[in-house]
Amino acid sequence: MFRIVRKEVLNPVVKLMEIEAPFVARKAEPGQFIILRVNEEGERIPLTIADYDREKGTVTIIFQEVGKTTMLLGSLEEGDYLLDFAGPLGAASHLEGVKKAAVVGGGLGTAIAYPQAKKLHSLGAEVDVITGFRNSSFILLEEELKKVSSRLFITTDDGSNGNKGFVTDVLKKLLEEGNRYDLVIAIGPLIMMKMVSLLTKQYGIKTIVSMNPVMIDGTGMCGGCRVTVGCKIKFACVDGPDFDGHEVDFDEAMRRQAMYREQEKKSLEDHVCRLGGVLNA
Amino acid sequence: MPDMSLEKVKMPEQDPEVRSRNFNEVALGYTEEMAVKESHRCLNCKTRPCVSGCPVNVQIPEFIKLISEGDFEGAYNKIKETNNLPAICGRVCPQESQCEKLCVRGKKGEPVGIGRLERFAADWFMANRQTNVKAAEKNGKKVAVIGSGPAGLTCAGDLAKKGYDVTVFEAFHVPGGVLMYGIPEFRLPKALVQKEIDTVRSLGVKIMTNMVIGKVLTLEDLKREGFEAVFIGSGAGLPSFMGIPGENLNGVYSANEFLTRINLMKAYKYPESDTPVRVTENVAVVGGGNVAMDAARCAKRLGAKNVYIVYRRSEEEMPARLEEIHHAKEEGIIFKLLTNPVRIIGTDDGWVSGMECVEMELGEPDASGRRRPVKKQGSEHILDVGTVIIAIGQSPNPLIKSATPGLNTHEWGGIIANDETGATNLEGVYAGGDAVTGAATVILAMGAGKKAAKAIDEYLGNKK
């Protein structure tokens, strides 16, 4: 059992939890993920490690409530326990030797991009961080990101923070202005990662994306997380989750993401119904 | 006088019509009367050929004699002397190619139903007696076992009996390995696996779940934590795909994923459990082994109307147990033999809509001694399916290898270990089961765990 030592509500749909998991905390690196299970009938879901504290023995996760499991997770409080928490899984990001990087986060992806920016910053790299959100009430980790970036650009789809546009608009502008990066890291919705990758390809800038496909075991056993990279089948859980954005078949990944959409919708509806039933009782 | 009837006492089974719609166990097990009757078919011969066919050296004539005397508890204890998991072996061992293959009675008629009798003794004990094994006195030496499948559990149990302080590290949230995630409930009830695991625990074995060795701890870390020897029983696991177009379409599963969703995550209870699995009206399972049979029979139980086994050789070459092929046929699984998939066809939005196959004919024997299938010209045809499950094998999981520099492995990923001892090229590191052999059987993995336990005991006994 894994205790929740801290819970924070970051925006209307995104929550942060710091989990006591000393073994995982000892080995965790940016780019890696964990798999958790909330309760006995629960599914195994992969979540990227957002932060870790080796001394305290804790691992931080940040998640968006999009389905039954994440809603259930979000309903837990400090002091509650998670049934299962396994990791760190996947390969760590290779960030050594980078002098100037752009880290691009879309929505929740910002939370996953944060440890990468932090690590790059600690390695002495110059880091431009570009993040995008639906509107200003969804903005995540602004203070944290300021501390680890040379420049922080925040855009919103509706312009409610005074900076309307997409992350690709900002990145494009920076590139057109002559900024050159050794590395671009893009983490967020598949379509965003695809657009960033298409853009950086024109400039020949190495681009790493973080894939988060459907997964069961997270150890290379089920193959559910397969992604086509450079025309070869890769398993996101052991070969990734980081991949070369210029090689990933995003269109296939988007189709595969829809595999259980119907069931996910039903699970969520049933869950919300039951919650309603309890509330009305 | 022995009972000279040529056939085994028949095993009661659920009716195929009924069972193909539920996940309850197919074979129901002998009653006491049936077991005693079958036990009388054993000649109790002096040569005991059956014992030499058993990878864990069960004292077969002895336990059968005890059953014939009505001493079922004694029979169970006799089996337990060398076998930590009798209820499991009695169900999933390929007895026909091991103990029963060598049985003298098999020369004329059917061999003694050794597997059925083993299962009977184990089930009888679980139903009528409490396990009263006690942890042996500890000798103060710590051993780490990686993986809680049949190899790991056997090795851990044997070492604990000798007083070692054994910790088993399991990557999943429940122990049991393939017994839990791979073999379906209707062949091996999970409650029973749980009981066998509890018995191993009561020997003093500690089991830590959610521990992915190679990631959370390396072998080096384990040594630093005071483990003086390590047994790697991490199993097979990396599923193979065919490398044909369309394998990433929605609706294509590896057998591993399909079975894990169903067995470990209980997708057959969805939405009571949270993990879904998707089965369409027509399903193709590619492959001819036990895993393919398991996947096909699961698909049928989940409501598929037509389930095809697509296999490129003929039935004779099928690696699955005869019993499993027989059960699958009884349940209405359709065998498309000498048929090879060439591509999976999808809809515009990425879902499987069919599988193109070609017919094959058998040519000259290949390296495996089986006749090589050759494509028949102009035999292309499309199988109308919405789900494709690929059960063509798997290679060992690379996590431990990649985290253990210096550990010798074969090019295909298997860990190189001594046949007799399980010793690898690293001092104090032993390995066995599918991690060494590639996908094989439960009992061979148990045999390897057993040999390694003995070798580890000798190694640590001599170590000052």
XYZ file of C-alpha atoms in Angstrom:
745
model
C 0.000 0.000 0.000
C 1.267 3.435 -0.943
C 0.283 6.471 1.115
C -0.741 9.789 -0.386
C 1.285 12.322 1.582
C 0.197 15.440 -0.302
C -2.637 16.368 -2.602
C -3.055 19.593 -4.518
C -5.696 20.735 -6.939
C -3.771 22.423 -9.741
C -6.673 23.429 -11.940
C -10.327 22.427 -12.340
C -9.414 19.030 -13.823
C -5.794 18.420 -12.861
C -4.565 17.152 -9.506
C -1.174 16.509 -8.010
C -0.363 13.736 -5.569
C 2.845 13.011 -3.753
C 3.020 9.292 -3.043
C 5.179 7.495 -0.517
C 7.084 4.969 -2.641
C 10.671 4.841 -1.386
C 11.940 2.164 -3.779
C 10.605 3.999 -6.826
C 11.857 7.368 -5.538
C 15.396 6.030 -5.240
C 15.637 5.208 -8.947
C 13.197 7.567 -10.684
C 14.519 9.745 -13.533
C 12.800 12.265 -15.824
C 10.980 10.593 -18.681
C 10.050 7.495 -16.694
C 6.605 6.480 -15.550
C 4.815 4.398 -12.948
C 1.793 2.105 -13.139
C -0.789 2.300 -10.410
C -3.980 0.619 -9.381
C -6.442 2.350 -7.090
C -8.454 -0.610 -5.844
C -9.011 -4.325 -6.275
C -11.258 -4.195 -9.345
C -9.261 -1.318 -10.765
C -7.332 -1.153 -13.998
C -3.593 -0.533 -14.228
C -2.886 2.938 -15.541
C 0.471 4.428 -16.508
C 1.309 7.943 -15.291
C 4.498 9.830 -15.951
C 6.654 10.707 -12.969
C 6.278 14.464 -12.456
C 8.825 14.779 -9.664
C 10.587 12.731 -7.019
C 12.308 13.266 -3.704
C 14.916 10.622 -2.965
C 15.414 11.718 0.666
C 11.719 11.794 1.500
C 11.099 8.652 -0.540
C 8.216 10.159 -2.457
C 7.152 10.292 -6.098
C 4.852 12.973 -7.473
C 2.216 12.303 -10.097
C 0.042 14.848 -11.863
C -3.068 13.640 -13.617
C -6.136 14.875 -15.376
C -9.516 13.435 -14.465
C -10.586 12.044 -17.804
C -12.080 8.660 -16.990
C -13.305 6.442 -14.196
C -9.899 5.521 -12.812
C -8.477 9.040 -12.768
C -11.698 10.344 -11.188
C -11.506 7.662 -8.536
C -7.875 8.536 -7.958
C -8.781 12.208 -7.709
C -11.374 11.446 -5.054
C -8.703 10.115 -2.673
C -7.310 12.407 -0.013
C -4.059 12.896 1.848
C -3.521 9.931 4.150
C -5.387 7.526 1.861
C -3.540 4.671 0.200
C -3.106 3.435 -3.361
C -3.248 -0.335 -3.704
C -0.411 -0.669 -6.213
C 2.356 1.597 -7.437
C 5.123 0.073 -9.589
C 8.070 1.717 -11.253
C 10.130 3.463 -12.350
C 9.305 2.081 -15.785
C 10.503 2.970 -19.250
C 13.817 4.434 -20.286
C 15.000 7.713 -18.786
C 15.366 10.692 -21.114
C 18.873 11.374 -22.412
C 19.480 15.013 -21.634
C 23.241 15.154 -21.176
C 25.267 17.421 -23.427
C 22.352 19.648 -24.453
C 23.295 23.336 -24.482
C 20.082 24.948 -25.607
C 16.678 23.317 -25.552
C 13.038 24.144 -26.109
C 10.615 22.241 -23.900
C 7.065 22.315 -25.215
C 4.138 21.210 -23.059
C 0.513 21.020 -24.048
C -2.084 20.967 -21.264
C -1.343 18.132 -18.862
C 1.805 17.439 -20.890
C 3.268 20.476 -19.170
C 3.392 18.527 -15.928
C 5.310 15.758 -17.659
C 7.615 18.227 -19.374
C 8.469 19.909 -16.090
C 10.962 17.290 -14.797
C 12.709 17.374 -18.184
C 13.049 21.162 -18.072
C 14.207 20.925 -14.469
C 16.867 18.343 -15.303
C 18.091 20.266 -18.360
C 18.299 23.401 -16.268
C 20.245 21.605 -13.548
C 22.661 20.323 -16.203
C 23.339 23.913 -17.184
C 21.363 24.084 -20.410
C 19.565 27.169 -21.599
C 15.891 26.187 -21.590
C 13.005 27.906 -23.331
C 9.711 26.531 -22.066
C 6.563 26.904 -24.149
C 3.273 25.758 -22.702
C -0.276 25.932 -23.940
C -3.640 25.595 -22.195
C -7.319 25.844 -22.987
C -7.740 29.030 -20.944
C -6.035 30.875 -18.111
C -7.765 28.853 -15.364
C -6.032 25.709 -16.664
C -2.493 27.048 -16.473
C -0.178 24.602 -14.649
C 3.115 24.925 -12.760
C 3.800 28.520 -13.783
C 5.986 29.287 -10.765
C 7.868 26.001 -10.952
C 8.560 26.410 -14.649
C 9.792 29.979 -14.227
C 12.483 28.703 -11.883
C 13.874 26.180 -14.354
C 13.596 28.100 -17.617
C 15.463 30.949 -19.263
C 12.230 32.114 -20.863
C 8.702 30.904 -20.235
C 5.960 31.374 -22.844
C 2.383 30.559 -21.917
C -0.338 30.522 -24.546
C -4.058 29.900 -24.252
C -6.485 28.717 -26.906
C -8.909 31.522 -26.057
C -6.374 34.201 -25.282
C -7.682 34.642 -21.733
C -4.155 35.140 -20.404
C -3.524 37.789 -23.014
C -1.541 35.454 -25.230
C -3.798 33.702 -27.697
C -2.462 30.906 -29.860
C -0.937 27.459 -29.923
C 2.461 26.326 -28.703
C 3.478 25.730 -32.308
C 2.860 29.416 -33.070
C 5.329 30.412 -30.369
C 7.890 27.807 -31.367
C 7.606 28.841 -35.008
C 8.173 32.463 -34.110
C 11.198 31.609 -31.986
C 12.658 29.570 -34.821
C 11.940 32.289 -37.366
C 13.660 34.777 -35.082
C 16.754 32.676 -35.448
C 16.731 30.740 -32.179
C 18.450 27.411 -32.687
C 18.050 24.464 -30.339
C 20.059 21.279 -29.917
C 16.914 19.593 -28.769
C 13.178 20.128 -28.683
C 11.108 18.116 -26.222
C 7.386 18.039 -26.938
C 4.912 16.487 -24.548
C 1.165 16.725 -24.784
C -1.742 15.572 -26.926
C -0.716 13.448 -29.932
C -1.851 16.088 -32.390
C 0.276 18.729 -30.670
C 3.353 16.492 -30.670
C 2.747 15.783 -34.333
C 2.513 19.464 -35.229
C 5.645 20.327 -33.255
C 7.524 17.474 -34.924
C 6.445 18.583 -38.405
C 7.657 22.090 -37.634
C 11.044 21.137 -36.209
C 11.645 18.727 -39.047
C 11.795 21.693 -41.425
C 14.620 23.060 -39.308
C 16.315 19.717 -38.821
C 16.139 19.985 -35.024
C 16.181 16.759 -33.056
C 12.804 16.361 -31.373
C 11.826 13.998 -28.606
C 8.186 13.209 -27.886
C 6.752 11.212 -24.990
C 4.185 8.601 -25.964
C 1.490 7.491 -23.555
C -0.441 4.677 -25.239
C -2.755 2.075 -23.761
C -0.706 -0.223 -21.539
C -1.240 -3.130 -19.159
C 1.946 -4.351 -17.565
C 4.446 -1.670 -18.517
C 7.294 -4.180 -18.615
C 7.290 -5.288 -22.244
C 4.947 -8.187 -21.786
C 1.653 -7.321 -23.417
C 2.631 -5.331 -26.491
C -0.511 -3.220 -26.193
C 1.599 -0.071 -26.210
C 3.163 -0.682 -29.591
C 4.032 2.368 -31.612
C 5.434 2.486 -35.126
C 8.702 4.404 -35.092
C 10.764 4.597 -38.268
C 8.563 1.865 -39.792
C 9.458 -0.520 -36.946
C 7.234 -1.720 -34.106
C 8.432 -0.385 -30.750
C 6.990 -0.943 -27.291
C 6.500 2.395 -25.554
C 6.925 0.810 -22.126
C 10.457 -0.528 -22.630
C 11.777 1.151 -25.803
C 10.213 4.487 -24.798
C 8.209 6.362 -23.736
C 10.547 8.905 -25.401
C 10.843 8.583 -29.171
C 12.192 10.607 -32.078
C 9.230 12.786 -33.061
C 10.310 12.805 -36.689
C 9.999 9.016 -36.872
C 6.763 8.358 -34.939
C 3.628 7.402 -36.878
C 1.283 9.774 -35.040
C -1.749 9.016 -37.196
C -1.596 5.357 -36.251
C -1.060 6.271 -32.598
C -4.170 8.462 -32.688
C -6.227 5.618 -34.136
C -4.922 3.221 -31.525
C -5.797 5.623 -28.748
C -9.450 5.273 -29.718
C -9.450 1.488 -29.188
C -11.425 1.520 -25.944
C -13.154 4.884 -26.248
C -16.619 3.329 -26.111
C -15.852 1.242 -23.040
C -14.087 4.159 -21.373
C -17.147 6.296 -21.912
C -19.423 3.629 -20.485
C -17.225 3.060 -17.424
C -17.210 6.770 -16.756
C -20.965 7.126 -17.191
C -21.646 4.183 -14.865
C -19.217 5.616 -12.347
C -20.770 9.055 -12.421
C -24.229 7.449 -12.167
C -23.210 5.566 -9.060
C -21.704 8.675 -7.531
C -24.968 10.446 -8.290
C -26.869 7.630 -6.662
C -24.800 7.955 -3.517
C -25.196 11.698 -3.447
C -28.932 11.481 -3.924
C -29.437 8.773 -1.335
C -5.014 -57.551 -8.130
C -4.594 -54.479 -10.353
C -7.539 -53.256 -12.380
C -6.678 -54.279 -15.956
C -9.208 -52.080 -17.794
C -7.564 -50.499 -20.832
C -8.961 -47.036 -20.306
C -8.548 -44.450 -17.583
C -11.525 -43.747 -15.381
C -13.229 -40.965 -17.292
C -12.798 -37.423 -16.028
C -16.102 -35.662 -15.385
C -16.298 -32.449 -17.382
C -18.669 -29.565 -17.883
C -20.777 -30.037 -21.008
C -19.111 -28.250 -23.967
C -22.287 -26.352 -24.836
C -22.532 -24.945 -21.327
C -18.869 -24.380 -20.586
C -18.170 -22.464 -23.788
C -20.235 -19.711 -22.219
C -18.680 -19.608 -18.756
C -15.253 -19.307 -17.189
C -15.721 -22.101 -14.629
C -13.315 -24.987 -14.635
C -13.813 -27.434 -17.504
C -12.535 -30.642 -15.893
C -14.310 -31.313 -12.632
C -11.948 -33.786 -10.999
C -12.274 -37.322 -9.694
C -14.459 -38.298 -6.781
C -12.869 -40.468 -4.064
C -14.372 -43.582 -5.670
C -13.075 -42.698 -9.114
C -9.614 -41.954 -7.737
C -9.395 -45.239 -5.854
C -10.589 -47.135 -8.924
C -8.021 -45.424 -11.167
C -5.254 -45.953 -8.605
C -5.804 -49.712 -8.903
C -4.720 -49.553 -12.536
C -1.164 -48.828 -11.369
C 0.954 -51.981 -11.396
C 3.323 -50.482 -8.831
C 6.109 -51.829 -11.012
C 9.672 -52.029 -9.774
C 11.210 -50.147 -12.680
C 9.097 -47.008 -12.000
C 9.632 -45.502 -15.474
C 7.050 -42.790 -14.723
C 9.254 -41.177 -12.062
C 12.088 -40.620 -14.514
C 9.652 -38.697 -16.722
C 8.823 -36.219 -13.979
C 10.917 -33.027 -13.966
C 10.380 -32.640 -10.203
C 10.787 -36.308 -9.362
C 7.365 -36.983 -7.805
C 7.327 -40.437 -6.187
C 4.478 -41.560 -8.384
C 3.881 -45.259 -7.574
C 4.153 -44.482 -3.871
C 1.517 -41.749 -3.864
C -0.794 -43.794 -6.064
C -0.485 -46.748 -3.692
C -1.512 -44.493 -0.801
C -4.580 -43.399 -2.763
C -5.486 -47.039 -3.393
C -5.319 -47.562 0.367
C -7.625 -44.617 0.940
C -4.875 -42.579 2.606
C -5.439 -39.395 0.613
C -3.624 -37.163 3.056
C -0.609 -39.470 2.923
C -0.729 -39.353 -0.866
C -0.727 -35.567 -0.809
C 2.208 -35.430 1.593
C 4.132 -37.883 -0.560
C 3.681 -35.614 -3.610
C 4.581 -32.540 -1.571
C 7.934 -34.039 -0.664
C 9.192 -33.052 -4.098
C 6.495 -30.857 -5.621
C 5.526 -27.508 -4.122
C 2.508 -26.975 -6.416
C 0.618 -30.269 -6.878
C -2.854 -28.835 -7.569
C -1.335 -26.846 -10.407
C 0.754 -29.670 -11.906
C -2.168 -32.046 -11.764
C -4.004 -29.667 -14.073
C -1.531 -28.162 -16.490
C 1.392 -30.597 -16.789
C 1.650 -32.304 -20.175
C 1.607 -35.740 -18.539
C 1.132 -37.439 -21.903
C 4.667 -36.463 -22.873
C 6.207 -37.008 -19.424
C 5.249 -39.478 -16.666
C 2.296 -41.045 -18.465
C 4.274 -41.434 -21.680
C 6.579 -43.856 -19.878
C 3.876 -45.735 -17.959
C 3.970 -49.488 -18.615
C 0.183 -49.593 -18.872
C 0.413 -47.287 -21.882
C 1.937 -50.052 -23.985
C -1.484 -51.611 -24.239
C -4.331 -49.187 -23.686
C -4.183 -45.925 -21.793
C -1.516 -45.189 -19.191
C -2.501 -44.663 -15.568
C -4.129 -41.240 -15.096
C -1.222 -39.920 -13.026
C -2.095 -36.279 -13.555
C -5.705 -36.814 -12.610
C -4.670 -38.657 -9.456
C -2.208 -35.946 -8.512
C -4.919 -33.359 -8.945
C -7.291 -35.459 -6.873
C -4.862 -35.750 -3.965
C -4.165 -32.000 -3.992
C -7.825 -31.013 -4.243
C -8.817 -33.488 -1.563
C -6.249 -32.053 0.807
C -7.292 -28.454 0.142
C -10.923 -29.345 0.740
C -10.430 -31.465 3.839
C -7.265 -30.428 5.659
C -5.558 -27.279 6.822
C -2.030 -26.734 5.649
C 0.122 -27.019 8.702
C 3.543 -26.431 7.249
C 5.782 -24.403 9.478
C 8.608 -22.154 8.502
C 11.920 -23.934 8.965
C 14.470 -22.534 11.369
C 16.287 -19.718 9.590
C 19.952 -20.165 8.736
C 20.481 -16.421 8.382
C 21.270 -16.429 4.676
C 19.246 -14.248 2.326
C 18.300 -15.331 -1.188
C 16.433 -13.209 -3.733
C 14.094 -14.804 -6.256
C 13.016 -12.711 -9.234
C 9.587 -13.638 -10.508
C 6.825 -15.525 -8.720
C 5.822 -17.879 -11.501
C 6.289 -21.648 -11.332
C 10.113 -21.484 -11.438
C 10.398 -18.795 -8.783
C 7.820 -20.270 -6.418
C 9.432 -23.710 -6.613
C 12.924 -22.380 -6.019
C 11.707 -20.162 -3.158
C 9.744 -22.983 -1.522
C 12.635 -25.424 -1.659
C 15.116 -22.897 -0.258
C 12.765 -21.825 2.531
C 12.368 -25.442 3.575
C 16.137 -25.517 4.038
C 16.074 -22.447 6.256
C 17.018 -19.707 3.809
C 15.513 -16.264 4.218
C 13.864 -15.964 0.805
C 12.311 -12.853 -0.729
C 10.458 -13.158 -4.016
C 10.171 -10.012 -6.150
C 7.145 -9.855 -8.434
C 6.608 -7.138 -11.069
C 2.827 -7.460 -11.191
C 0.415 -6.591 -8.404
C -0.270 -10.250 -7.640
C 2.147 -13.179 -7.455
C 1.830 -16.264 -9.637
C 3.260 -15.154 -12.962
C 1.901 -17.098 -15.923
C -0.307 -19.123 -13.572
C -2.220 -15.895 -12.915
C -1.948 -13.839 -16.098
C -1.582 -16.552 -18.714
C -3.519 -19.727 -18.038
C -7.277 -19.087 -17.993
C -9.548 -19.612 -15.011
C -11.363 -22.476 -16.751
C -8.139 -24.498 -16.905
C -6.573 -23.350 -13.671
C -8.808 -21.597 -11.120
C -7.059 -18.587 -9.635
C -8.352 -19.253 -6.103
C -6.443 -22.500 -6.230
C -3.245 -20.830 -7.446
C -3.676 -18.393 -4.577
C -3.884 -21.279 -2.110
C -0.701 -22.825 -3.461
C 1.032 -19.463 -3.160
C -0.231 -19.110 0.412
C 1.322 -22.486 1.177
C 4.672 -21.271 -0.146
C 4.290 -18.148 2.000
C 3.614 -20.226 5.066
C 7.040 -21.783 4.559
C 8.393 -18.364 5.457
C 8.846 -16.978 1.943
C 8.305 -13.218 1.650
C 6.712 -12.010 -1.575
C 7.034 -8.361 -2.609
C 4.707 -7.321 -5.438
C 5.051 -4.241 -7.676
C 8.822 -4.759 -7.775
C 10.148 -4.638 -11.329
C 13.686 -5.915 -10.931
C 16.008 -4.323 -13.445
C 14.165 -1.063 -12.897
C 13.488 -0.534 -9.203
C 16.457 -2.613 -8.068
C 19.325 -4.127 -10.028
C 21.063 -7.391 -9.232
C 23.910 -5.262 -7.908
C 21.467 -3.516 -5.521
C 20.187 -6.890 -4.324
C 23.720 -7.948 -3.445
C 24.192 -4.705 -1.560
C 20.956 -5.412 0.316
C 22.569 -8.583 1.623
C 21.184 -11.202 -0.736
C 23.924 -13.783 -1.131
C 22.385 -15.522 -4.130
C 19.830 -14.600 -6.760
C 17.536 -16.792 -8.829
C 16.140 -15.235 -12.011
C 12.793 -16.725 -12.988
C 11.409 -13.729 -14.821
C 9.725 -15.778 -17.506
C 9.114 -15.224 -21.170
C 7.064 -12.263 -22.012
C 8.079 -10.197 -24.985
C 5.369 -11.140 -27.498
C 6.357 -11.908 -31.078
C 4.436 -10.432 -33.971
C 4.379 -11.741 -37.531
C 5.764 -8.673 -39.259
C 2.887 -8.520 -41.747
C 0.958 -5.373 -42.709
C -1.884 -4.344 -40.424
C -0.598 -5.683 -37.127
C -1.090 -2.347 -35.375
C -4.737 -2.041 -36.358
C -7.249 -1.756 -33.540
C -8.482 -5.233 -32.768
C -5.103 -6.955 -33.078
C -3.867 -8.360 -29.790
C -0.837 -10.294 -28.741
C -2.057 -13.403 -26.922
C -0.230 -12.030 -23.880
C -2.276 -8.864 -23.847
C -5.542 -10.636 -24.587
C -5.019 -13.243 -21.867
C -3.639 -10.764 -19.326
C -6.669 -8.552 -19.737
C -8.913 -11.544 -19.185
C -7.075 -13.588 -16.561
C -5.184 -11.074 -14.476
C -7.384 -8.025 -14.935
C -10.645 -10.007 -15.030
C -11.926 -8.318 -18.181
C -14.508 -11.101 -18.479
C -16.231 -9.478 -15.521
C -16.223 -6.031 -17.136
C -17.815 -3.629 -16.221
C -17.623 -5.055 -12.687
C -13.874 -4.926 -13.189
C -12.489 -1.829 -14.862
C -10.352 -3.385 -17.588
C -12.123 -3.944 -20.911
C -11.342 -6.398 -23.690
C -12.846 -6.235 -27.143
C -14.099 -9.337 -28.940
C -16.034 -9.243 -32.186
C -18.388 -11.809 -33.712
C -15.588 -13.446 -35.708
C -12.148 -13.911 -34.207
C -8.928 -15.353 -35.625
C -6.221 -16.722 -33.364
C -2.905 -17.222 -35.128
C -0.778 -20.075 -33.775
C -1.034 -23.712 -32.737
C 0.217 -23.917 -29.172
C -1.514 -24.095 -25.802
C -1.592 -20.315 -25.633
C -3.457 -20.176 -28.945
C -5.994 -22.716 -27.627
C -6.424 -20.691 -24.424
C -6.973 -17.473 -26.362
C -9.465 -19.094 -28.745
C -11.454 -20.649 -25.910
C -11.498 -17.323 -24.037
C -12.767 -15.517 -27.140
C -15.566 -18.051 -27.452
C -16.532 -17.556 -23.825
C -16.626 -13.808 -24.325
C -19.349 -14.266 -26.915
C -17.582 -14.637 -30.264
C -19.662 -16.706 -32.661
C -16.909 -18.007 -34.904
C -13.431 -18.473 -33.535
C -10.752 -19.671 -35.945
C -7.403 -21.187 -35.109
C -5.186 -20.237 -38.033
C -2.114 -22.455 -38.187
C 0.338 -22.795 -41.029
C 1.159 -26.463 -40.537
C -1.118 -29.454 -40.063
C -2.683 -30.713 -36.856
C 0.068 -33.278 -36.464
C 2.660 -30.518 -36.012
C 0.582 -28.521 -33.538
C 2.538 -27.976 -30.327
C -0.610 -27.740 -28.176
C -1.522 -30.624 -25.896
C -3.927 -33.114 -27.450
C -6.314 -32.553 -24.582
C -6.434 -28.821 -25.276
C -7.005 -29.323 -28.999
C -9.741 -31.793 -28.152
C -11.386 -29.407 -25.688
C -11.194 -26.538 -28.175
C -12.843 -28.621 -30.896
C -15.573 -29.736 -28.505
C -16.291 -26.095 -27.799
C -16.726 -25.337 -31.470
C -13.423 -23.683 -32.282
C -12.864 -23.887 -36.053
C -9.421 -25.088 -37.158
C -8.035 -23.487 -40.311
C -4.965 -25.633 -40.790
C -2.246 -25.195 -43.391
C -3.308 -21.586 -43.535
C -0.949 -18.635 -43.183
C -1.888 -14.967 -42.690
C -0.261 -12.532 -45.117
C -1.874 -9.251 -44.087
C -4.527 -7.850 -41.804
C -7.021 -5.609 -43.510
C -8.462 -2.541 -41.806
C -11.207 0.021 -42.153
C -10.367 3.643 -42.934
C -10.476 4.548 -39.266
C -8.067 1.797 -38.305
C -10.127 -1.196 -37.173
C -9.594 -4.792 -38.271
C -12.058 -5.852 -40.956
C -10.464 -9.070 -42.207
C -7.340 -11.134 -42.560
C -5.912 -12.261 -45.856
C -4.496 -15.780 -45.745
C -2.900 -18.233 -48.117
C -3.138 -21.995 -48.066
C -0.008 -24.006 -47.449
C 1.188 -27.502 -48.211
C 3.877 -29.424 -46.393
C 7.271 -29.742 -48.026
C 10.591 -31.120 -46.775
C 11.371 -31.246 -43.033
C 13.073 -28.115 -41.685
C 15.604 -27.631 -38.879
C 12.939 -28.431 -36.250
C 12.258 -31.756 -37.977
C 8.744 -30.659 -38.850
C 7.771 -30.507 -42.510
C 8.144 -26.997 -43.802
C 4.925 -25.386 -45.016
C 5.083 -23.971 -48.536
C 2.608 -21.531 -50.059
C 0.058 -22.842 -52.551
C -0.046 -20.565 -55.579
C -3.275 -18.630 -56.081
C -4.780 -19.669 -52.746
C -5.232 -16.143 -51.349
C -8.495 -15.685 -49.502
C -9.923 -13.351 -46.911
C -11.126 -14.453 -43.511
C -13.932 -12.217 -42.284
C -12.803 -11.320 -38.747
C -12.825 -8.212 -36.558
C -10.366 -9.425 -33.960
C -6.975 -11.036 -34.505
C -5.016 -12.579 -31.654
C -1.391 -13.395 -32.352
C -0.145 -16.413 -30.414
C 3.065 -17.312 -32.210
C 5.368 -17.235 -29.220
C 7.427 -14.883 -27.135
C 10.981 -14.200 -26.175
C 12.426 -13.586 -22.698
C 11.849 -10.217 -21.110
C 14.885 -7.973 -21.671
C 14.598 -5.856 -18.508
C 16.989 -7.839 -16.323
C 19.459 -8.467 -19.084
C 19.659 -4.784 -19.954
C 20.166 -3.833 -16.295
C 22.818 -6.497 -15.653
C 26.002 -5.844 -17.549
C 28.056 -8.988 -17.962
C 25.195 -11.468 -17.749
C 25.613 -13.860 -20.669
C 22.581 -14.360 -22.867
C 21.815 -15.956 -26.206
C 21.284 -13.751 -29.207
C 17.527 -14.345 -28.957
C 17.524 -13.070 -25.374
C 17.520 -16.248 -23.271
C 19.829 -16.238 -20.263
C 22.625 -18.798 -20.586
C 22.436 -21.119 -17.587
C 23.867 -24.522 -16.736
C 21.362 -27.318 -17.452
C 21.976 -29.098 -14.183
C 22.379 -26.186 -11.773
C 20.916 -23.094 -13.375
C 24.214 -21.287 -12.715
C 24.837 -18.303 -14.975
C 28.254 -16.830 -15.729
C 27.878 -14.454 -12.754
C 28.796 -15.758 -9.317
C 25.808 -16.412 -7.111
C 23.350 -15.718 -9.922
C 21.146 -18.580 -11.107
C 18.344 -18.670 -13.650
C 15.646 -21.024 -14.867
C 12.290 -21.380 -16.550
C 11.182 -19.475 -19.632
C 13.804 -16.764 -18.996
C 16.345 -19.423 -19.966
C 14.477 -21.718 -22.340
C 12.032 -19.392 -24.039
C 8.349 -20.261 -23.761
C 8.023 -23.809 -22.388
C 5.912 -25.549 -19.759
C 5.036 -24.924 -16.133
C 6.599 -28.175 -15.025
C 9.902 -27.613 -16.821
C 10.119 -24.227 -15.129
C 9.419 -25.902 -11.790
C 12.096 -28.477 -12.493
C 14.581 -25.702 -13.229
C 13.626 -23.887 -10.024
C 14.173 -27.070 -8.096
C 17.621 -27.748 -9.545
C 18.661 -24.155 -8.914
C 17.500 -24.327 -5.289
C 19.686 -27.370 -4.773
C 22.644 -25.678 -6.444
C 22.162 -22.461 -4.456
C 22.067 -24.498 -1.249
C 25.340 -26.164 -2.188
C 26.909 -22.863 -3.209
C 25.949 -21.056 -0.011
C 26.751 -24.082 2.122
C 30.313 -24.097 0.807
C 30.694 -20.340 0.922
C 32.494 -19.173 4.019
